[in-house]
mmCIF file of C-alpha atoms in Angstrom:
data_model
loop_
_atom_site.group_PDB
_atom_site.id
_atom_site.type_symbol
_atom_site.label_atom_id
_atom_site.label_comp_id
_atom_site.label_asym_id
_atom_site.label_seq_id
_atom_site.Cartn_x
_atom_site.Cartn_y
_atom_site.Cartn_z
ATOM 1 C CA UNK A 13 28.865 -189.739 -18.873
ATOM 2 C CA UNK A 14 26.094 -188.711 -16.518
ATOM 3 C CA UNK A 15 22.575 -188.630 -17.832
ATOM 4 C CA UNK A 16 21.024 -185.205 -18.275
ATOM 5 C CA UNK A 17 18.159 -184.521 -15.845
ATOM 6 C CA UNK A 18 14.785 -184.388 -17.582
ATOM 7 C CA UNK A 19 13.761 -180.862 -18.589
ATOM 8 C CA UNK A 20 11.411 -179.123 -16.192
ATOM 9 C CA UNK A 21 9.823 -176.815 -18.737
ATOM 10 C CA UNK A 22 9.210 -176.791 -22.487
ATOM 11 C CA UNK A 23 12.267 -176.506 -24.727
ATOM 12 C CA UNK A 24 11.866 -173.421 -26.905
ATOM 13 C CA UNK A 25 13.603 -175.218 -29.785
ATOM 14 C CA UNK A 26 10.922 -177.883 -29.742
ATOM 15 C CA UNK A 27 7.950 -175.504 -29.621
ATOM 16 C CA UNK A 28 6.083 -175.668 -32.916
ATOM 17 C CA UNK A 29 5.046 -172.494 -34.739
ATOM 18 C CA UNK A 30 2.857 -170.987 -37.422
ATOM 19 C CA UNK A 31 2.673 -167.386 -38.650
ATOM 20 C CA UNK A 32 -0.914 -167.109 -37.351
ATOM 21 C CA UNK A 33 -0.048 -168.411 -33.855
ATOM 22 C CA UNK A 34 1.448 -166.345 -31.018
ATOM 23 C CA UNK A 35 5.010 -167.423 -30.227
ATOM 24 C CA UNK A 36 6.284 -167.777 -26.655
ATOM 25 C CA UNK A 37 7.342 -164.317 -25.494
ATOM 26 C CA UNK A 38 8.080 -162.430 -22.240
ATOM 27 C CA UNK A 39 4.507 -162.914 -21.008
ATOM 28 C CA UNK A 40 4.646 -166.688 -21.603
ATOM 29 C CA UNK A 41 8.033 -166.907 -19.857
ATOM 30 C CA UNK A 42 6.737 -164.869 -16.894
ATOM 31 C CA UNK A 43 3.736 -167.215 -16.533
ATOM 32 C CA UNK A 44 5.958 -170.301 -16.623
ATOM 33 C CA UNK A 45 8.278 -168.637 -14.075
ATOM 34 C CA UNK A 46 5.255 -168.164 -11.805
ATOM 35 C CA UNK A 47 4.420 -171.870 -12.159
ATOM 36 C CA UNK A 48 8.042 -172.803 -11.453
ATOM 37 C CA UNK A 49 8.073 -170.559 -8.368
ATOM 38 C CA UNK A 50 4.963 -172.434 -7.200
ATOM 39 C CA UNK A 51 6.173 -175.890 -8.272
ATOM 40 C CA UNK A 52 6.411 -177.386 -4.766
ATOM 41 C CA UNK A 53 2.961 -176.091 -3.862
ATOM 42 C CA UNK A 54 1.541 -177.421 -7.114
ATOM 43 C CA UNK A 55 2.970 -180.877 -6.449
ATOM 44 C CA UNK A 56 1.485 -180.892 -2.938
ATOM 45 C CA UNK A 57 -1.784 -179.596 -4.398
ATOM 46 C CA UNK A 58 -2.025 -182.938 -6.203
ATOM 47 C CA UNK A 59 -4.367 -181.803 -9.003
ATOM 48 C CA UNK A 60 -6.413 -184.325 -11.004
ATOM 49 C CA UNK A 61 -7.549 -181.946 -13.698
ATOM 50 C CA UNK A 62 -5.527 -179.053 -15.107
ATOM 51 C CA UNK A 63 -6.459 -176.759 -17.930
ATOM 52 C CA UNK A 64 -5.021 -173.952 -19.994
ATOM 53 C CA UNK A 65 -7.404 -171.532 -21.670
ATOM 54 C CA UNK A 66 -5.828 -169.931 -24.751
ATOM 55 C CA UNK A 67 -2.946 -172.365 -25.225
ATOM 56 C CA UNK A 68 -1.401 -170.673 -28.314
ATOM 57 C CA UNK A 69 1.924 -172.355 -29.137
ATOM 58 C CA UNK A 70 1.488 -174.891 -26.314
ATOM 59 C CA UNK A 71 4.574 -173.612 -24.495
ATOM 60 C CA UNK A 72 2.779 -173.049 -21.168
ATOM 61 C CA UNK A 73 0.672 -176.235 -20.965
ATOM 62 C CA UNK A 74 3.693 -178.323 -22.000
ATOM 63 C CA UNK A 75 5.766 -176.630 -19.288
ATOM 64 C CA UNK A 76 3.051 -177.217 -16.692
ATOM 65 C CA UNK A 77 2.936 -180.927 -17.559
ATOM 66 C CA UNK A 78 6.730 -181.226 -17.465
ATOM 67 C CA UNK A 79 7.134 -179.435 -14.153
ATOM 68 C CA UNK A 80 4.494 -181.631 -12.501
ATOM 69 C CA UNK A 81 5.752 -184.799 -14.158
ATOM 70 C CA UNK A 82 8.569 -185.850 -11.802
ATOM 71 C CA UNK A 83 6.098 -186.418 -8.960
ATOM 72 C CA UNK A 84 2.809 -186.565 -10.806
ATOM 73 C CA UNK A 85 3.261 -188.751 -13.884
ATOM 74 C CA UNK A 86 0.933 -188.052 -16.771
ATOM 75 C CA UNK A 87 -1.514 -190.761 -15.809
ATOM 76 C CA UNK A 88 -2.223 -189.011 -12.487
ATOM 77 C CA UNK A 89 -3.509 -185.830 -14.054
ATOM 78 C CA UNK A 90 -5.786 -185.097 -16.965
ATOM 79 C CA UNK A 91 -4.699 -182.054 -18.952
ATOM 80 C CA UNK A 92 -6.945 -179.995 -21.224
ATOM 81 C CA UNK A 93 -6.017 -177.059 -23.419
ATOM 82 C CA UNK A 94 -8.336 -174.788 -25.391
ATOM 83 C CA UNK A 95 -7.857 -172.111 -28.006
ATOM 84 C CA UNK A 96 -10.260 -170.224 -30.230
ATOM 85 C CA UNK A 97 -7.734 -170.351 -33.083
ATOM 86 C CA UNK A 98 -7.754 -173.774 -34.821
ATOM 87 C CA UNK A 99 -4.159 -173.232 -35.958
ATOM 88 C CA UNK A 100 -3.074 -172.636 -32.365
ATOM 89 C CA UNK A 101 -4.818 -175.836 -31.280
ATOM 90 C CA UNK A 102 -2.881 -177.715 -33.940
ATOM 91 C CA UNK A 103 0.457 -176.088 -33.057
ATOM 92 C CA UNK A 104 -0.141 -176.966 -29.388
ATOM 93 C CA UNK A 105 -0.607 -180.656 -30.226
ATOM 94 C CA UNK A 106 2.656 -180.531 -32.190
ATOM 95 C CA UNK A 107 4.490 -178.934 -29.252
ATOM 96 C CA UNK A 108 3.071 -181.533 -26.841
ATOM 97 C CA UNK A 109 4.104 -184.352 -29.170
ATOM 98 C CA UNK A 110 7.612 -182.952 -29.573
ATOM 99 C CA UNK A 111 7.990 -183.171 -25.772
ATOM 100 C CA UNK A 112 6.395 -186.609 -25.490
ATOM 101 C CA UNK A 113 3.588 -185.434 -23.204
ATOM 102 C CA UNK A 114 -0.178 -185.778 -23.475
ATOM 103 C CA UNK A 115 -3.045 -183.283 -23.227
ATOM 104 C CA UNK A 116 -6.371 -183.128 -25.041
ATOM 105 C CA UNK A 117 -6.681 -179.947 -27.104
ATOM 106 C CA UNK A 118 -10.056 -178.471 -28.006
ATOM 107 C CA UNK A 119 -10.890 -175.596 -30.285
ATOM 108 C CA UNK A 120 -13.553 -173.539 -28.510
ATOM 109 C CA UNK A 121 -14.380 -170.037 -27.297
ATOM 110 C CA UNK A 122 -12.804 -169.810 -23.799
ATOM 111 C CA UNK A 123 -14.183 -173.101 -22.427
ATOM 112 C CA UNK A 124 -17.760 -172.906 -23.580
ATOM 113 C CA UNK A 125 -18.231 -176.576 -24.560
ATOM 114 C CA UNK A 126 -16.745 -177.709 -21.210
ATOM 115 C CA UNK A 127 -18.580 -175.430 -18.801
ATOM 116 C CA UNK A 128 -21.601 -177.635 -18.187
ATOM 117 C CA UNK A 129 -19.836 -180.905 -17.470
ATOM 118 C CA UNK A 130 -16.700 -179.545 -15.810
ATOM 119 C CA UNK A 131 -18.299 -177.084 -13.389
ATOM 120 C CA UNK A 132 -16.522 -177.295 -10.030
ATOM 121 C CA UNK A 133 -14.011 -179.884 -11.274
ATOM 122 C CA UNK A 134 -10.821 -178.164 -12.437
ATOM 123 C CA UNK A 135 -7.965 -177.971 -9.922
ATOM 124 C CA UNK A 136 -5.582 -175.697 -11.846
ATOM 125 C CA UNK A 137 -6.384 -173.167 -14.580
ATOM 126 C CA UNK A 138 -3.663 -171.134 -16.312
ATOM 127 C CA UNK A 139 -4.458 -168.246 -18.623
ATOM 128 C CA UNK A 140 -2.314 -165.912 -20.695
ATOM 129 C CA UNK A 141 -5.218 -163.913 -22.110
ATOM 130 C CA UNK A 142 -5.372 -161.408 -24.970
ATOM 131 C CA UNK A 143 -4.570 -158.419 -22.734
ATOM 132 C CA UNK A 144 -3.346 -155.724 -25.133
ATOM 133 C CA UNK A 145 -5.571 -152.629 -25.055
ATOM 134 C CA UNK A 146 -7.041 -152.277 -28.579
ATOM 135 C CA UNK A 147 -10.126 -150.854 -30.264
ATOM 136 C CA UNK A 148 -13.102 -153.044 -29.389
ATOM 137 C CA UNK A 149 -13.663 -154.176 -32.998
ATOM 138 C CA UNK A 150 -10.315 -156.000 -33.021
ATOM 139 C CA UNK A 151 -11.464 -158.389 -30.281
ATOM 140 C CA UNK A 152 -12.342 -161.861 -31.510
ATOM 141 C CA UNK A 153 -10.835 -161.433 -34.979
ATOM 142 C CA UNK A 154 -9.503 -164.604 -36.530
ATOM 143 C CA UNK A 155 -5.898 -165.753 -36.494
ATOM 144 C CA UNK A 156 -3.121 -164.310 -34.404
ATOM 145 C CA UNK A 157 -5.081 -161.167 -33.433
ATOM 146 C CA UNK A 158 -7.180 -163.378 -31.121
ATOM 147 C CA UNK A 159 -4.002 -163.966 -29.105
ATOM 148 C CA UNK A 160 -3.511 -160.328 -28.132
ATOM 149 C CA UNK A 161 -6.453 -158.035 -28.962
ATOM 150 C CA UNK A 162 -8.040 -157.247 -25.608
ATOM 151 C CA UNK A 163 -10.356 -154.303 -26.287
ATOM 152 C CA UNK A 164 -10.815 -151.441 -23.842
ATOM 153 C CA UNK A 165 -8.034 -151.531 -21.214
ATOM 154 C CA UNK A 166 -7.257 -155.009 -22.570
ATOM 155 C CA UNK A 167 -10.086 -156.310 -20.428
ATOM 156 C CA UNK A 168 -12.811 -157.454 -22.839
ATOM 157 C CA UNK A 169 -11.790 -161.099 -22.925
ATOM 158 C CA UNK A 170 -10.389 -161.214 -19.367
ATOM 159 C CA UNK A 171 -13.699 -159.964 -17.940
ATOM 160 C CA UNK A 172 -15.574 -162.607 -19.928
ATOM 161 C CA UNK A 173 -13.207 -165.310 -18.660
ATOM 162 C CA UNK A 174 -13.470 -164.626 -14.926
ATOM 163 C CA UNK A 175 -17.022 -166.009 -14.426
ATOM 164 C CA UNK A 176 -16.102 -169.060 -16.524
ATOM 165 C CA UNK A 177 -13.000 -169.731 -14.431
ATOM 166 C CA UNK A 178 -15.044 -169.289 -11.242
ATOM 167 C CA UNK A 179 -17.549 -171.846 -12.529
ATOM 168 C CA UNK A 180 -14.914 -174.398 -13.568
ATOM 169 C CA UNK A 181 -12.620 -174.292 -10.528
ATOM 170 C CA UNK A 182 -12.973 -177.006 -7.905
ATOM 171 C CA UNK A 183 -13.226 -176.108 -4.217
ATOM 172 C CA UNK A 184 -9.437 -176.322 -3.952
ATOM 173 C CA UNK A 185 -8.873 -174.831 -7.419
ATOM 174 C CA UNK A 186 -6.055 -172.416 -8.286
ATOM 175 C CA UNK A 187 -6.028 -169.873 -11.100
ATOM 176 C CA UNK A 188 -2.932 -168.224 -12.606
ATOM 177 C CA UNK A 189 -3.479 -165.163 -14.811
ATOM 178 C CA UNK A 190 -1.165 -162.928 -16.849
ATOM 179 C CA UNK A 191 -2.044 -159.223 -16.690
ATOM 180 C CA UNK A 192 -0.509 -155.861 -17.527
ATOM 181 C CA UNK A 193 -0.580 -152.957 -15.114
ATOM 182 C CA UNK A 194 -2.607 -151.178 -17.839
ATOM 183 C CA UNK A 195 -5.329 -153.854 -17.404
ATOM 184 C CA UNK A 196 -5.928 -152.436 -13.877
ATOM 185 C CA UNK A 197 -5.118 -155.744 -12.143
ATOM 186 C CA UNK A 198 -6.411 -154.318 -8.842
ATOM 187 C CA UNK A 199 -9.896 -154.224 -10.411
ATOM 188 C CA UNK A 200 -9.486 -157.833 -11.540
ATOM 189 C CA UNK A 201 -8.498 -158.834 -7.992
ATOM 190 C CA UNK A 202 -11.494 -156.983 -6.599
ATOM 191 C CA UNK A 203 -13.853 -158.704 -9.053
ATOM 192 C CA UNK A 204 -12.426 -162.066 -7.993
ATOM 193 C CA UNK A 205 -12.583 -161.029 -4.314
ATOM 194 C CA UNK A 206 -16.299 -160.429 -4.740
ATOM 195 C CA UNK A 207 -16.555 -163.975 -6.056
ATOM 196 C CA UNK A 208 -14.818 -165.206 -2.891
ATOM 197 C CA UNK A 209 -11.190 -165.475 -3.985
ATOM 198 C CA UNK A 210 -7.965 -164.438 -2.313
ATOM 199 C CA UNK A 211 -5.084 -163.359 -4.547
ATOM 200 C CA UNK A 212 -1.356 -162.807 -4.591
ATOM 201 C CA UNK A 213 1.248 -161.474 -6.974
ATOM 202 C CA UNK A 214 3.470 -164.293 -8.265
ATOM 203 C CA UNK A 215 5.721 -162.436 -10.712
ATOM 204 C CA UNK A 216 6.207 -158.791 -11.644
ATOM 205 C CA UNK A 217 8.328 -157.982 -14.679
ATOM 206 C CA UNK A 218 8.913 -154.822 -16.672
ATOM 207 C CA UNK A 219 10.051 -155.176 -20.276
ATOM 208 C CA UNK A 220 10.604 -152.410 -22.803
ATOM 209 C CA UNK A 221 6.973 -152.568 -23.851
ATOM 210 C CA UNK A 222 5.015 -154.001 -20.960
ATOM 211 C CA UNK A 223 4.631 -154.085 -17.188
ATOM 212 C CA UNK A 224 3.610 -157.665 -16.521
ATOM 213 C CA UNK A 225 1.948 -158.886 -13.322
ATOM 214 C CA UNK A 226 1.222 -162.607 -12.884
ATOM 215 C CA UNK A 227 -1.582 -163.202 -10.385
ATOM 216 C CA UNK A 228 -2.682 -166.309 -8.525
ATOM 217 C CA UNK A 229 -6.209 -166.752 -7.134
ATOM 218 C CA UNK A 230 -7.724 -169.339 -4.801
ATOM 219 C CA UNK A 231 -11.015 -169.643 -2.935
ATOM 220 C CA UNK A 232 -11.062 -168.050 0.509
ATOM 221 C CA UNK A 233 -14.549 -167.740 1.903
ATOM 222 C CA UNK A 234 -13.805 -165.435 4.791
ATOM 223 C CA UNK A 235 -17.117 -163.554 4.652
ATOM 224 C CA UNK A 236 -16.153 -160.846 7.123
ATOM 225 C CA UNK A 237 -13.003 -159.708 5.381
ATOM 226 C CA UNK A 238 -14.800 -160.090 2.072
ATOM 227 C CA UNK A 239 -17.418 -157.547 3.127
ATOM 228 C CA UNK A 240 -14.853 -155.159 4.484
ATOM 229 C CA UNK A 241 -12.614 -155.260 1.424
ATOM 230 C CA UNK A 242 -15.369 -155.136 -1.129
ATOM 231 C CA UNK A 243 -16.972 -152.142 0.574
ATOM 232 C CA UNK A 244 -14.383 -149.740 -0.759
ATOM 233 C CA UNK A 245 -12.733 -150.255 -4.120
ATOM 234 C CA UNK A 246 -10.474 -147.246 -3.494
ATOM 235 C CA UNK A 247 -8.941 -148.843 -0.397
ATOM 236 C CA UNK A 248 -8.684 -152.121 -2.292
ATOM 237 C CA UNK A 249 -6.760 -150.434 -5.102
ATOM 238 C CA UNK A 250 -4.322 -148.918 -2.618
ATOM 239 C CA UNK A 251 -3.887 -152.319 -0.939
ATOM 240 C CA UNK A 252 -3.044 -153.763 -4.337
ATOM 241 C CA UNK A 253 -0.472 -151.100 -5.134
ATOM 242 C CA UNK A 254 1.098 -151.590 -1.688
ATOM 243 C CA UNK A 255 1.409 -155.335 -2.433
ATOM 244 C CA UNK A 256 2.888 -154.617 -5.826
ATOM 245 C CA UNK A 257 5.501 -152.182 -4.536
ATOM 246 C CA UNK A 258 6.514 -154.428 -1.641
ATOM 247 C CA UNK A 259 6.795 -157.310 -4.122
ATOM 248 C CA UNK A 260 9.039 -155.199 -6.357
ATOM 249 C CA UNK A 261 11.186 -154.142 -3.390
ATOM 250 C CA UNK A 262 11.685 -157.773 -2.378
ATOM 251 C CA UNK A 263 12.631 -158.574 -5.938
ATOM 252 C CA UNK A 264 15.302 -155.877 -6.064
ATOM 253 C CA UNK A 265 16.968 -157.045 -2.877
ATOM 254 C CA UNK B 163 -9.003 -186.643 -28.208
ATOM 255 C CA UNK B 164 -9.577 -189.339 -25.613
ATOM 256 C CA UNK B 165 -12.948 -190.437 -24.277
ATOM 257 C CA UNK B 166 -12.279 -188.896 -20.866
ATOM 258 C CA UNK B 167 -12.470 -185.567 -22.685
ATOM 259 C CA UNK B 168 -15.443 -186.590 -24.815
ATOM 260 C CA UNK B 169 -17.271 -187.265 -21.529
ATOM 261 C CA UNK B 170 -16.718 -183.606 -20.568
ATOM 262 C CA UNK B 171 -17.876 -182.003 -23.812
ATOM 263 C CA UNK B 172 -21.332 -180.759 -24.612
ATOM 264 C CA UNK B 173 -22.893 -178.775 -27.433
ATOM 265 C CA UNK B 174 -23.549 -175.247 -26.228
ATOM 266 C CA UNK B 175 -25.546 -173.837 -29.140
ATOM 267 C CA UNK B 176 -27.954 -171.209 -27.848
ATOM 268 C CA UNK B 177 -31.241 -172.776 -26.777
ATOM 269 C CA UNK B 178 -29.978 -176.353 -26.759
ATOM 270 C CA UNK B 179 -31.136 -178.097 -23.564
ATOM 271 C CA UNK B 180 -29.633 -181.544 -24.082
ATOM 272 C CA UNK B 181 -26.275 -181.068 -25.776
ATOM 273 C CA UNK B 182 -24.776 -184.106 -24.038
ATOM 274 C CA UNK B 183 -23.495 -186.640 -24.883
ATOM 275 C CA UNK B 184 -22.218 -185.864 -28.357
ATOM 276 C CA UNK B 185 -22.537 -188.784 -30.754
ATOM 277 C CA UNK B 186 -19.275 -189.930 -32.281
ATOM 278 C CA UNK B 187 -18.730 -190.571 -35.975
ATOM 279 C CA UNK B 188 -15.334 -192.252 -36.039
ATOM 280 C CA UNK B 189 -13.225 -192.346 -39.191
ATOM 281 C CA UNK B 190 -9.853 -192.982 -37.604
ATOM 282 C CA UNK B 191 -9.095 -194.296 -34.116
ATOM 283 C CA UNK B 192 -5.664 -194.970 -32.646
ATOM 284 C CA UNK B 193 -4.546 -196.617 -29.412
ATOM 285 C CA UNK B 194 -1.682 -195.406 -27.232
ATOM 286 C CA UNK B 195 -0.643 -197.335 -24.167
ATOM 287 C CA UNK B 196 -0.756 -195.483 -20.828
ATOM 288 C CA UNK B 197 0.447 -196.788 -17.455
ATOM 289 C CA UNK B 198 -2.440 -198.080 -15.330
ATOM 290 C CA UNK B 199 -3.244 -195.905 -12.321
ATOM 291 C CA UNK B 200 -6.213 -197.177 -10.264
ATOM 292 C CA UNK B 201 -6.246 -194.136 -7.929
ATOM 293 C CA UNK B 202 -6.760 -191.723 -10.797
ATOM 294 C CA UNK B 203 -9.530 -193.916 -12.215
ATOM 295 C CA UNK B 204 -11.301 -194.149 -8.855
ATOM 296 C CA UNK B 205 -11.225 -190.368 -8.624
ATOM 297 C CA UNK B 206 -12.496 -189.895 -12.172
ATOM 298 C CA UNK B 207 -15.159 -192.594 -11.876
ATOM 299 C CA UNK B 208 -17.345 -190.187 -9.866
ATOM 300 C CA UNK B 209 -17.249 -187.596 -12.647
ATOM 301 C CA UNK B 210 -17.941 -189.938 -15.546
ATOM 302 C CA UNK B 211 -21.387 -190.268 -17.127
ATOM 303 C CA UNK B 212 -21.343 -194.020 -17.548
ATOM 304 C CA UNK B 213 -23.905 -194.486 -20.327
ATOM 305 C CA UNK B 214 -22.234 -191.779 -22.404
ATOM 306 C CA UNK B 215 -18.881 -193.528 -21.998
ATOM 307 C CA UNK B 216 -20.254 -196.967 -22.917
ATOM 308 C CA UNK B 217 -21.838 -195.544 -26.065
ATOM 309 C CA UNK B 218 -18.715 -193.538 -26.972
ATOM 310 C CA UNK B 219 -16.409 -196.542 -26.488
ATOM 311 C CA UNK B 220 -18.702 -198.644 -28.642
ATOM 312 C CA UNK B 221 -18.582 -196.083 -31.447
ATOM 313 C CA UNK B 222 -14.783 -196.410 -31.344
ATOM 314 C CA UNK B 223 -15.133 -200.191 -31.635
ATOM 315 C CA UNK B 224 -14.638 -201.110 -27.951
ATOM 316 C CA UNK B 225 -17.585 -202.990 -26.434
ATOM 317 C CA UNK B 226 -16.121 -204.463 -23.242
ATOM 318 C CA UNK B 227 -17.718 -202.028 -20.785
ATOM 319 C CA UNK B 228 -20.845 -203.272 -18.956
ATOM 320 C CA UNK B 229 -24.076 -201.524 -19.917
ATOM 321 C CA UNK B 230 -24.971 -200.398 -16.402
ATOM 322 C CA UNK B 231 -22.762 -198.330 -14.156
ATOM 323 C CA UNK B 232 -21.065 -200.875 -11.870
ATOM 324 C CA UNK B 233 -21.709 -200.243 -8.179
ATOM 325 C CA UNK B 234 -18.425 -201.642 -6.908
ATOM 326 C CA UNK B 235 -16.139 -200.368 -9.667
ATOM 327 C CA UNK B 236 -13.529 -199.104 -7.221
ATOM 328 C CA UNK B 237 -12.658 -202.631 -6.023
ATOM 329 C CA UNK B 238 -12.985 -204.427 -9.338
ATOM 330 C CA UNK B 239 -9.545 -204.372 -10.940
ATOM 331 C CA UNK B 240 -10.548 -206.006 -14.204
ATOM 332 C CA UNK B 241 -13.274 -203.413 -14.622
ATOM 333 C CA UNK B 242 -10.870 -200.582 -13.772
ATOM 334 C CA UNK B 243 -8.549 -201.863 -16.483
ATOM 335 C CA UNK B 244 -11.361 -201.705 -19.022
ATOM 336 C CA UNK B 245 -12.245 -198.232 -17.817
ATOM 337 C CA UNK B 246 -8.582 -197.259 -18.138
ATOM 338 C CA UNK B 247 -8.467 -198.475 -21.739
ATOM 339 C CA UNK B 248 -11.719 -196.754 -22.706
ATOM 340 C CA UNK B 249 -10.961 -193.425 -21.015
ATOM 341 C CA UNK B 250 -7.250 -192.968 -21.638
ATOM 342 C CA UNK B 251 -5.929 -195.215 -24.391
ATOM 343 C CA UNK B 252 -8.406 -194.775 -27.251
ATOM 344 C CA UNK B 253 -7.937 -191.635 -29.342
ATOM 345 C CA UNK B 254 -10.442 -190.334 -31.849
ATOM 346 C CA UNK B 255 -8.142 -188.929 -34.539
ATOM 347 C CA UNK B 256 -10.517 -188.156 -37.400
ATOM 348 C CA UNK B 257 -14.291 -187.973 -37.468
ATOM 349 C CA UNK B 258 -17.016 -185.819 -36.006
ATOM 350 C CA UNK B 259 -19.026 -185.142 -32.865
ATOM 351 C CA UNK B 260 -22.748 -184.704 -33.403
ATOM 352 C CA UNK B 261 -25.122 -182.752 -31.165
ATOM 353 C CA UNK B 262 -27.876 -185.131 -29.966
ATOM 354 C CA UNK B 263 -30.496 -182.371 -30.109
ATOM 355 C CA UNK B 264 -29.775 -180.399 -33.279
ATOM 356 C CA UNK B 265 -27.668 -182.831 -35.314
ATOM 357 C CA UNK B 266 -25.001 -180.135 -35.734
ATOM 358 C CA UNK B 267 -21.661 -181.769 -36.657
ATOM 359 C CA UNK B 268 -18.403 -180.676 -35.051
ATOM 360 C CA UNK B 269 -15.420 -181.983 -37.028
ATOM 361 C CA UNK B 270 -12.500 -183.732 -35.334
ATOM 362 C CA UNK B 271 -9.248 -183.279 -37.248
ATOM 363 C CA UNK B 272 -5.868 -184.636 -36.148
ATOM 364 C CA UNK B 273 -7.443 -185.436 -32.790
ATOM 365 C CA UNK B 274 -8.742 -181.891 -32.199
ATOM 366 C CA UNK B 275 -12.494 -181.302 -31.967
ATOM 367 C CA UNK B 276 -13.513 -177.979 -33.455
ATOM 368 C CA UNK B 277 -16.347 -176.848 -31.194
ATOM 369 C CA UNK B 278 -16.455 -173.252 -32.463
ATOM 370 C CA UNK B 279 -19.977 -171.998 -33.046
ATOM 371 C CA UNK B 280 -21.286 -169.924 -35.938
ATOM 372 C CA UNK B 281 -22.443 -166.399 -35.154
ATOM 373 C CA UNK B 282 -26.125 -167.358 -35.299
ATOM 374 C CA UNK B 283 -25.585 -170.209 -32.812
ATOM 375 C CA UNK B 284 -24.172 -168.123 -29.955
#
């Protein structure tokens, strides 16, 4: 009997759960698919410090560890995961344990207790943020609502995260972000462009309820193009929609 | 939580200037063996606040690290092995982290530090 190859991503049957913790869903799967699509690049990237902000069930951070593991054993990389929901932090540790992998999990708002010491140090950040457009008062409520309530255009938490991510990322740092088309991802790309980042669409997926777009950002300090692009947000938005439609065309072929 | 992570945490209560390093009150510590990887340690050595690590390791009952940051740590294998043990193999399971400036306690339960702030601390 041949031995089964080790799993490359988290096994859904081994993901722990709690009624107040968001379960892996289409958005989580799309983010992990983006990481899988970028697996070779990630291995060559050779990160020392990887982090998930808003780890929920632990499905994504566990998958990231597993898909880097064949070439980058656990003792090559330090993994951190944060969540504002203490129950989610606990469920994540259970999911990690069930897969026999190691990450340190911290209960904090975004990454606030890590920002000072980790500035400029994190090589990979993955985020599946609370992106659902909701009334503003629902943002930051306790329990499972913190996993999805995103305020106006679903952007309240995302917009608070971007400067934090910018501060934490190392010079070679990469950032993967789940968005909906109703979050105006072109605006998010423009905000990151103004901070000196290039972007690309990793995954686009339409489900019954959502149009998901998974974005990847990395530093690209080309001052000239930065000035040109940032000068007109209208032309930037049309560039984004061109990228999105050409990505969707490629996908259909 | 391992001490590599403790070395990255600070108390971010509004107005706190010196929220690092957090003092450790250890109630339960466990050890888990990890394969030794000198390259990773050499890379991390630059990011570690040495005195904070020595103090943290001591509060978990490990006193083998030299008091002063060793100049030639990268070539000293026996030192790297001690660093490896302190950073990656000791886990604070139960206890608390205490802000050096305000004395605010952050509980650690099942290895997870709860660093959430109260509304009046943000």
